[in-house]
Amino acid sequence: MLITGIGELVTNDLGQGDGSMLGLVRDAAVVIDGSRVAWIGDAGNAPAADTSYDVGGRAVVPGFVDSHSHLVFAGDRSEEFAARMTGTPYSAGGIRTTVAATRAATDEQLAANVARHVDEMRRQGTTTIEIKSGYGLSVADEARGLAIARQATKETTFLGAHVVPPEYADDPAGYVDLVNGPMLEACAPYAKWVDAFCERGAFDVDQARAILEAGFAAGLDGRLHANQLGHGSGVQLACELNLVAVDHCTYLSDADVDALADSGTTATLLPGVEFSTRSPYPDARRLLDAGCNLALASDCNPGSSYTSSMPLCIALAVREMGMSPAEALHAATRGGARALRRDEIGHLAPGSSADLVVLDAPSYIHLAYRPGVPLVREVFTGGRFAGGPG
Ligand SMILES: [Zn+2]
């Protein structure tokens, strides 16, 4: 299939187009063969194809890669949100409300909730989704959550160490033993990643290290939640262990920034959280100026960031975190791909996955320039039409 009439094509490939980080090609065309991109270039030079589709001068960007979400849950915390907006501070303990609702839900209810949110994400241009467990917090509930997530994506993350559940309130060490023993054993078959919430009120850095190392021994790759609510050693741990990504990074010392730059560990920034908890945003400019790798993700979850919109995250990153529109789009696509160790997504080049979004706009800049406007017109995932008016 030939997609032609592309006014502005973002390839995220330095070797194509204008030589900028976004590899912009004007008046472009893309040929898709099966699930892959077969050809990219000037519309005037496009080869013949069986079918062709003219997007009428609109912009086309790579599909968004949302490398951080928590979609396996039941219930709703809108009352907590309303209370927070009138002065009640956010704390990690709110997770327990969702744990109770998730444990009480049936498999069918949880699967329907995941499917509904995945569909919501796709309609907003997200073509790769990472999904974490972490609202079950028992062996059976974590394993079923990951089995359900696995039906929606191969990017599944075991987050038994999200918070200590109420039944282990007096024995957090016993809970870590459970996570690293029977829970890991039950969950590893359904997970690619292991993760922990390394934060005051959740798990300390020694516990997080033990959880990650147990996950490595079970064949999982590691990522970490750290430095969201205050300063701490989580980012240093992630860099020391050479994790591919450490997520949140809101409170960073100069040593943390240096460690991120030296290790190459991607800092995944989640501005939906700061927006939804009315908290100070991470300083993306400081990280970019230091040479760090950045990703942007939604952190979609019912407590601290109940948005599934990557365009909103891009707009917030530009308006509140010092990123340019180009840097924010790159972080939301190629940055997310890097944070998932994926080479074939997050950019458009011959051989890459044909994951792309047609915007109802002449330029990608509109993603930040027109916040809150539904600019995603059509979405293709693996070369297949996956949403939009067609
Ligand atoms: Zn999270």
Coordinates of C-alpha atoms and ligand atoms in Angstrom, one line a residue:
M1 CA 0.0 0.0 0.0
L2 CA 1.2 3.5 -0.9
I3 CA 0.5 6.4 1.5
T4 CA 1.1 9.5 -0.5
G5 CA 0.3 13.3 -0.2
I6 CA 2.2 13.5 3.1
G7 CA 2.9 17.2 3.6
E8 CA 5.4 16.5 6.4
L9 CA 6.7 13.0 7.4
V10 CA 8.5 12.5 10.7
T11 CA 10.9 9.5 10.3
N12 CA 13.0 9.9 13.5
D13 CA 15.9 8.8 11.3
L14 CA 18.9 11.1 11.0
G15 CA 19.8 9.5 7.6
Q16 CA 16.5 10.7 6.0
G17 CA 15.1 14.0 5.1
D18 CA 16.4 17.3 6.5
G19 CA 19.0 15.8 8.8
S20 CA 17.3 17.0 12.0
M21 CA 16.6 14.6 14.9
L22 CA 13.1 14.1 13.5
G23 CA 14.4 13.3 9.9
L24 CA 11.6 15.4 8.4
V25 CA 10.7 14.7 4.7
R26 CA 8.4 17.1 2.9
D27 CA 5.9 16.0 0.2
A28 CA 6.6 12.4 1.1
A29 CA 5.2 9.0 0.4
V30 CA 5.5 5.7 2.3
V31 CA 5.1 2.2 0.9
I32 CA 3.9 -0.5 3.3
D33 CA 4.5 -4.2 2.5
G34 CA 2.7 -6.4 5.0
S35 CA 3.6 -5.2 8.5
R36 CA 6.7 -3.3 7.5
V37 CA 7.7 -0.1 5.8
A38 CA 9.2 -1.0 2.4
W39 CA 10.0 2.5 1.0
I40 CA 10.1 6.1 2.0
G41 CA 10.9 9.1 -0.1
D42 CA 9.6 12.0 -2.3
A43 CA 6.0 11.5 -3.3
G44 CA 7.0 12.2 -6.9
N45 CA 9.4 9.2 -7.0
A46 CA 7.1 6.7 -5.3
P47 CA 7.0 3.2 -6.8
A48 CA 3.6 1.7 -7.9
A49 CA 1.6 -0.1 -5.3
D50 CA -1.6 -2.3 -5.3
T51 CA -3.6 0.3 -3.3
S52 CA -2.9 4.0 -2.6
Y53 CA -4.1 6.4 -0.1
D54 CA -3.7 10.2 -0.4
V55 CA -3.6 12.0 3.0
G56 CA -4.1 15.4 1.4
G57 CA -1.0 17.2 2.7
R58 CA -1.4 16.2 6.3
A59 CA 1.5 15.3 8.7
V60 CA 2.4 11.7 9.4
V61 CA 4.4 10.7 12.5
P62 CA 5.6 7.3 13.9
G63 CA 3.0 5.7 16.3
F64 CA 3.5 6.7 19.9
V65 CA 5.3 4.2 22.1
D66 CA 3.8 4.4 25.6
S67 CA 6.4 2.6 27.7
H68 CA 4.8 3.0 31.1
S69 CA 1.1 2.2 32.0
H70 CA -0.8 0.4 34.7
L71 CA -3.9 -0.9 32.9
V72 CA -4.8 -4.0 34.9
F73 CA -7.1 -2.5 37.5
A74 CA -10.7 -2.2 38.5
G75 CA -12.6 0.7 40.1
D76 CA -12.3 4.4 40.0
R77 CA -10.6 7.1 42.2
S78 CA -12.3 10.2 41.0
E79 CA -13.3 11.1 44.6
E80 CA -9.7 10.9 45.7
F81 CA -8.8 13.2 42.7
A82 CA -11.4 15.7 43.7
A83 CA -10.1 15.7 47.3
R84 CA -6.6 16.2 46.0
M85 CA -7.6 19.2 44.0
T86 CA -9.0 20.8 47.2
G87 CA -5.8 20.2 49.2
T88 CA -5.3 16.5 50.2
P89 CA -1.7 15.5 49.2
Y90 CA -1.0 12.5 47.0
S91 CA 0.7 9.5 48.7
A92 CA 1.7 6.0 47.5
G93 CA -0.9 4.6 49.9
G94 CA -3.8 5.4 47.6
I95 CA -2.7 2.4 45.5
R96 CA -4.3 0.1 48.2
T97 CA -7.8 1.4 47.2
T98 CA -7.3 0.1 43.7
V99 CA -5.8 -3.2 45.0
A100 CA -9.0 -3.9 46.9
A101 CA -11.2 -3.2 43.8
T102 CA -8.9 -5.2 41.5
R103 CA -8.9 -8.3 43.8
A104 CA -12.7 -8.2 43.9
A105 CA -13.0 -8.1 40.1
T106 CA -13.5 -11.1 37.8
D107 CA -11.0 -12.1 35.1
E108 CA -13.6 -11.0 32.5
Q109 CA -14.0 -7.6 34.1
L110 CA -10.2 -7.0 34.2
A111 CA -9.7 -8.1 30.7
A112 CA -12.6 -5.9 29.5
N113 CA -11.0 -2.9 31.3
V114 CA -7.6 -3.6 29.7
A115 CA -9.2 -3.9 26.3
R116 CA -11.2 -0.7 26.7
H117 CA -8.1 1.3 27.7
V118 CA -5.9 -0.2 25.0
D119 CA -8.6 0.8 22.5
E120 CA -8.7 4.3 24.0
M121 CA -4.9 4.6 23.6
R122 CA -4.9 3.3 20.0
R123 CA -7.5 5.9 19.0
Q124 CA -5.1 8.5 20.3
G125 CA -2.2 7.2 18.2
T126 CA -0.4 4.9 20.6
T127 CA 0.8 1.8 18.7
T128 CA 3.0 0.1 21.3
I129 CA 1.9 -0.2 25.0
E130 CA 3.7 -1.4 28.0
I131 CA 1.4 -2.7 30.8
K132 CA 2.4 -3.4 34.4
S133 CA 0.8 -5.5 37.1
G134 CA 0.8 -4.2 40.6
Y135 CA -2.8 -4.0 41.8
G136 CA -3.1 -7.7 42.7
L137 CA -0.2 -8.0 45.2
S138 CA -0.9 -11.7 45.9
V139 CA 0.6 -14.6 43.9
A140 CA -2.7 -15.5 42.2
D141 CA -3.8 -11.9 41.5
E142 CA -0.5 -10.7 40.1
A143 CA -0.2 -13.8 37.9
R144 CA -3.7 -13.4 36.5
G145 CA -3.2 -9.7 35.9
L146 CA -0.1 -10.4 33.9
A147 CA -1.8 -13.2 31.9
I148 CA -4.5 -10.7 31.0
A149 CA -2.0 -8.0 30.1
R150 CA -0.1 -10.5 27.9
Q151 CA -3.2 -10.8 25.7
A152 CA -2.9 -7.1 24.9
T153 CA 0.9 -6.7 24.5
K154 CA 4.2 -8.5 24.7
E155 CA 5.6 -5.5 26.8
T156 CA 4.4 -6.8 30.2
T157 CA 6.0 -5.9 33.5
F158 CA 5.8 -7.7 36.8
L159 CA 5.3 -5.0 39.5
G160 CA 4.5 -7.1 42.6
A161 CA 6.6 -4.5 44.4
H162 CA 4.2 -1.6 43.8
V163 CA 3.2 -1.2 47.5
V164 CA 3.2 -3.5 50.5
P165 CA -0.4 -4.9 50.7
P166 CA -2.4 -4.4 54.0
E167 CA -2.0 -8.0 55.1
Y168 CA 1.8 -7.5 55.2
A169 CA 1.8 -4.1 56.8
D170 CA 3.6 -5.4 59.8
D171 CA 6.0 -7.6 57.8
P172 CA 7.3 -5.8 54.7
A173 CA 10.4 -8.0 54.6
G174 CA 8.1 -11.0 54.4
Y175 CA 6.3 -9.4 51.5
V176 CA 9.6 -8.9 49.6
D177 CA 10.3 -12.6 50.2
L178 CA 6.9 -13.4 48.7
V179 CA 7.6 -11.2 45.7
N180 CA 11.0 -12.7 45.1
G181 CA 9.8 -16.3 45.6
P182 CA 6.5 -17.7 44.7
M183 CA 5.1 -14.5 43.1
L184 CA 8.0 -14.1 40.8
E185 CA 7.8 -17.8 39.9
A186 CA 4.1 -17.5 39.0
C187 CA 4.5 -14.3 37.1
A188 CA 7.7 -14.7 35.1
P189 CA 6.1 -16.8 32.3
Y190 CA 3.8 -13.8 31.5
A191 CA 6.4 -11.0 32.0
K192 CA 9.2 -9.4 30.0
W193 CA 10.2 -6.9 32.7
V194 CA 10.5 -6.7 36.5
D195 CA 10.0 -3.3 38.2
A196 CA 9.7 -1.9 41.7
F197 CA 8.3 1.3 43.2
C198 CA 11.5 2.7 44.9
E199 CA 10.1 5.5 47.0
R200 CA 9.5 6.5 50.6
G201 CA 6.3 4.7 51.6
A202 CA 6.9 1.9 49.1
F203 CA 10.2 0.0 48.8
D204 CA 13.7 1.2 49.8
V205 CA 16.7 0.9 47.6
D206 CA 18.0 -2.3 49.2
Q207 CA 14.6 -4.0 48.7
A208 CA 14.4 -2.7 45.1
R209 CA 17.9 -4.1 44.4
A210 CA 16.9 -7.5 45.7
I211 CA 13.7 -7.5 43.7
L212 CA 15.5 -6.5 40.5
E213 CA 18.2 -9.1 41.0
A214 CA 15.6 -11.8 41.7
G215 CA 13.9 -10.8 38.4
F216 CA 17.2 -11.0 36.5
A217 CA 17.8 -14.5 37.8
A218 CA 14.3 -15.5 36.6
G219 CA 15.2 -14.2 33.1
L220 CA 13.4 -10.8 33.2
D221 CA 14.8 -7.5 32.1
G222 CA 14.6 -4.6 34.6
R223 CA 13.1 -1.1 34.9
L224 CA 12.4 1.0 38.0
H225 CA 10.0 3.7 39.4
A226 CA 12.2 6.2 41.2
N227 CA 12.6 9.7 42.5
Q228 CA 8.9 10.6 41.9
L229 CA 7.9 12.1 45.3
G230 CA 11.3 13.1 46.6
H231 CA 15.1 12.7 46.3
G232 CA 16.4 9.2 46.8
S233 CA 18.9 6.6 45.6
G234 CA 16.7 4.8 43.1
V235 CA 18.0 6.6 40.0
Q236 CA 21.6 5.7 41.1
L237 CA 20.6 2.1 41.5
A238 CA 19.0 2.0 38.1
C239 CA 22.2 3.4 36.5
E240 CA 24.5 1.2 38.5
L241 CA 22.5 -1.9 37.3
N242 CA 22.5 -0.5 33.8
L243 CA 18.8 -0.7 33.5
V244 CA 17.4 0.4 30.1
A245 CA 15.0 2.8 31.8
V246 CA 14.2 4.5 35.1
D247 CA 10.8 6.2 35.3
H248 CA 9.6 9.5 36.9
C249 CA 13.0 11.2 37.7
T250 CA 11.2 14.3 39.1
Y251 CA 13.6 14.9 41.9
L252 CA 17.2 14.6 40.7
S253 CA 20.5 15.7 42.2
D254 CA 23.4 16.7 40.0
A255 CA 25.0 13.3 40.7
D256 CA 21.8 11.6 39.5
V257 CA 21.8 13.6 36.2
D258 CA 25.5 12.7 35.7
A259 CA 24.8 9.0 36.4
L260 CA 21.9 9.0 33.8
A261 CA 24.2 10.7 31.2
D262 CA 27.1 8.3 31.9
S263 CA 25.0 5.1 31.9
G264 CA 22.7 5.9 29.0
T265 CA 19.8 4.7 31.1
T266 CA 16.7 6.4 29.6
A267 CA 14.9 8.7 32.0
T268 CA 11.2 8.2 31.3
L269 CA 9.2 11.3 32.3
L270 CA 5.6 11.0 33.1
P271 CA 4.0 14.5 33.1
G272 CA 0.5 13.2 33.4
V273 CA 1.4 12.5 37.0
E274 CA 2.5 16.0 37.9
F275 CA -0.5 17.4 36.0
S276 CA -2.9 15.1 37.9
T277 CA -1.3 15.5 41.3
R278 CA -0.6 19.2 40.9
S279 CA 3.1 18.6 41.6
P280 CA 6.3 20.2 40.3
Y281 CA 7.3 18.8 36.9
P282 CA 10.6 17.1 36.2
D283 CA 13.2 19.4 34.4
A284 CA 13.5 17.8 31.0
R285 CA 15.7 20.7 29.8
R286 CA 18.3 20.0 32.5
L287 CA 18.4 16.3 31.4
L288 CA 18.6 17.1 27.7
D289 CA 21.4 19.6 28.2
A290 CA 23.3 17.0 30.1
G291 CA 23.0 14.6 27.2
C292 CA 20.6 12.1 28.8
N293 CA 18.2 9.8 26.9
L294 CA 14.6 10.7 27.5
A295 CA 11.2 9.0 27.0
L296 CA 7.7 10.3 27.6
A297 CA 4.9 8.0 28.7
S298 CA 1.4 8.3 30.1
D299 CA 1.7 6.3 33.4
C300 CA -2.0 5.7 32.8
N301 CA -3.4 4.5 36.1
P302 CA -6.5 5.3 38.1
G303 CA -4.7 7.1 40.9
S304 CA -2.0 9.5 39.9
S305 CA -2.4 9.9 36.1
Y306 CA -5.7 8.7 34.6
T307 CA -4.9 9.9 31.1
S308 CA -4.2 7.6 28.2
S309 CA -3.2 10.5 25.9
M310 CA 0.3 10.7 24.5
P311 CA -0.5 14.0 22.7
L312 CA -1.4 15.5 26.1
C313 CA 1.9 14.3 27.5
I314 CA 3.7 15.9 24.6
A315 CA 1.9 19.2 25.1
L316 CA 2.7 19.2 28.9
A317 CA 6.4 18.3 28.2
V318 CA 6.7 21.3 25.9
R319 CA 4.7 23.8 28.0
E320 CA 5.9 22.7 31.5
M321 CA 9.2 20.8 31.1
G322 CA 11.3 22.9 28.7
M323 CA 11.2 20.5 25.7
S324 CA 10.9 21.6 22.1
P325 CA 8.0 20.1 20.2
A326 CA 10.6 18.0 18.2
E327 CA 12.3 16.8 21.4
A328 CA 8.9 15.9 23.0
L329 CA 7.7 14.0 19.9
H330 CA 11.0 12.1 19.6
A331 CA 10.8 11.1 23.3
A332 CA 7.2 9.9 22.9
T333 CA 8.2 7.7 19.9
R334 CA 11.9 6.7 19.5
G335 CA 12.6 7.4 23.2
G336 CA 9.8 5.0 24.3
A337 CA 11.1 2.4 21.9
R338 CA 14.6 2.7 23.3
A339 CA 13.1 2.4 26.8
L340 CA 11.6 -1.0 25.7
R341 CA 14.8 -2.1 23.9
R342 CA 12.9 -2.1 20.6
D343 CA 14.7 -1.2 17.4
E344 CA 11.9 -1.8 14.9
I345 CA 9.4 0.7 16.3
G346 CA 9.4 4.4 17.1
H347 CA 10.8 5.4 13.7
L348 CA 9.9 5.0 10.1
A349 CA 12.5 3.6 7.7
P350 CA 12.6 0.6 5.3
G351 CA 12.3 -2.5 7.4
S352 CA 10.7 -0.8 10.4
S353 CA 7.3 -1.8 11.7
A354 CA 4.6 0.1 9.8
D355 CA 3.2 1.9 12.9
L356 CA 2.2 5.4 11.9
V357 CA -0.3 8.1 12.6
V358 CA -1.9 10.5 10.2
L359 CA -2.5 13.8 12.0
D360 CA -5.3 16.2 11.1
A361 CA -2.7 18.9 10.9
P362 CA 0.0 20.1 8.5
S363 CA 2.8 19.7 11.1
Y364 CA 3.7 17.6 14.1
I365 CA 4.1 20.9 16.0
H366 CA 0.3 21.0 16.3
L367 CA 0.5 18.2 18.8
A368 CA 1.8 20.7 21.3
Y369 CA 0.4 23.9 19.7
R370 CA -3.2 22.6 19.9
P371 CA -3.5 20.9 23.3
G372 CA -6.6 18.9 23.9
V373 CA -7.7 18.8 20.3
P374 CA -8.2 15.3 18.8
L375 CA -5.7 15.6 16.0
V376 CA -5.1 11.8 15.4
R377 CA -7.0 11.0 12.2
E378 CA -5.8 7.5 11.3
V379 CA -3.6 5.0 13.0
F380 CA -1.8 2.1 11.4
T381 CA -0.3 -0.7 13.5
G382 CA 1.9 -3.2 11.8
G383 CA 0.6 -2.0 8.5
R384 CA -3.0 -2.5 9.5
F385 CA -5.6 0.2 9.8
A386 CA -6.2 0.4 13.6
G387 CA -8.5 3.4 14.1
G388 CA -9.9 6.6 12.7
P389 CA -12.5 7.5 10.2
G390 CA -10.7 5.6 7.4
Ligands
ZN1 ZN 3.9 3.9 37.2

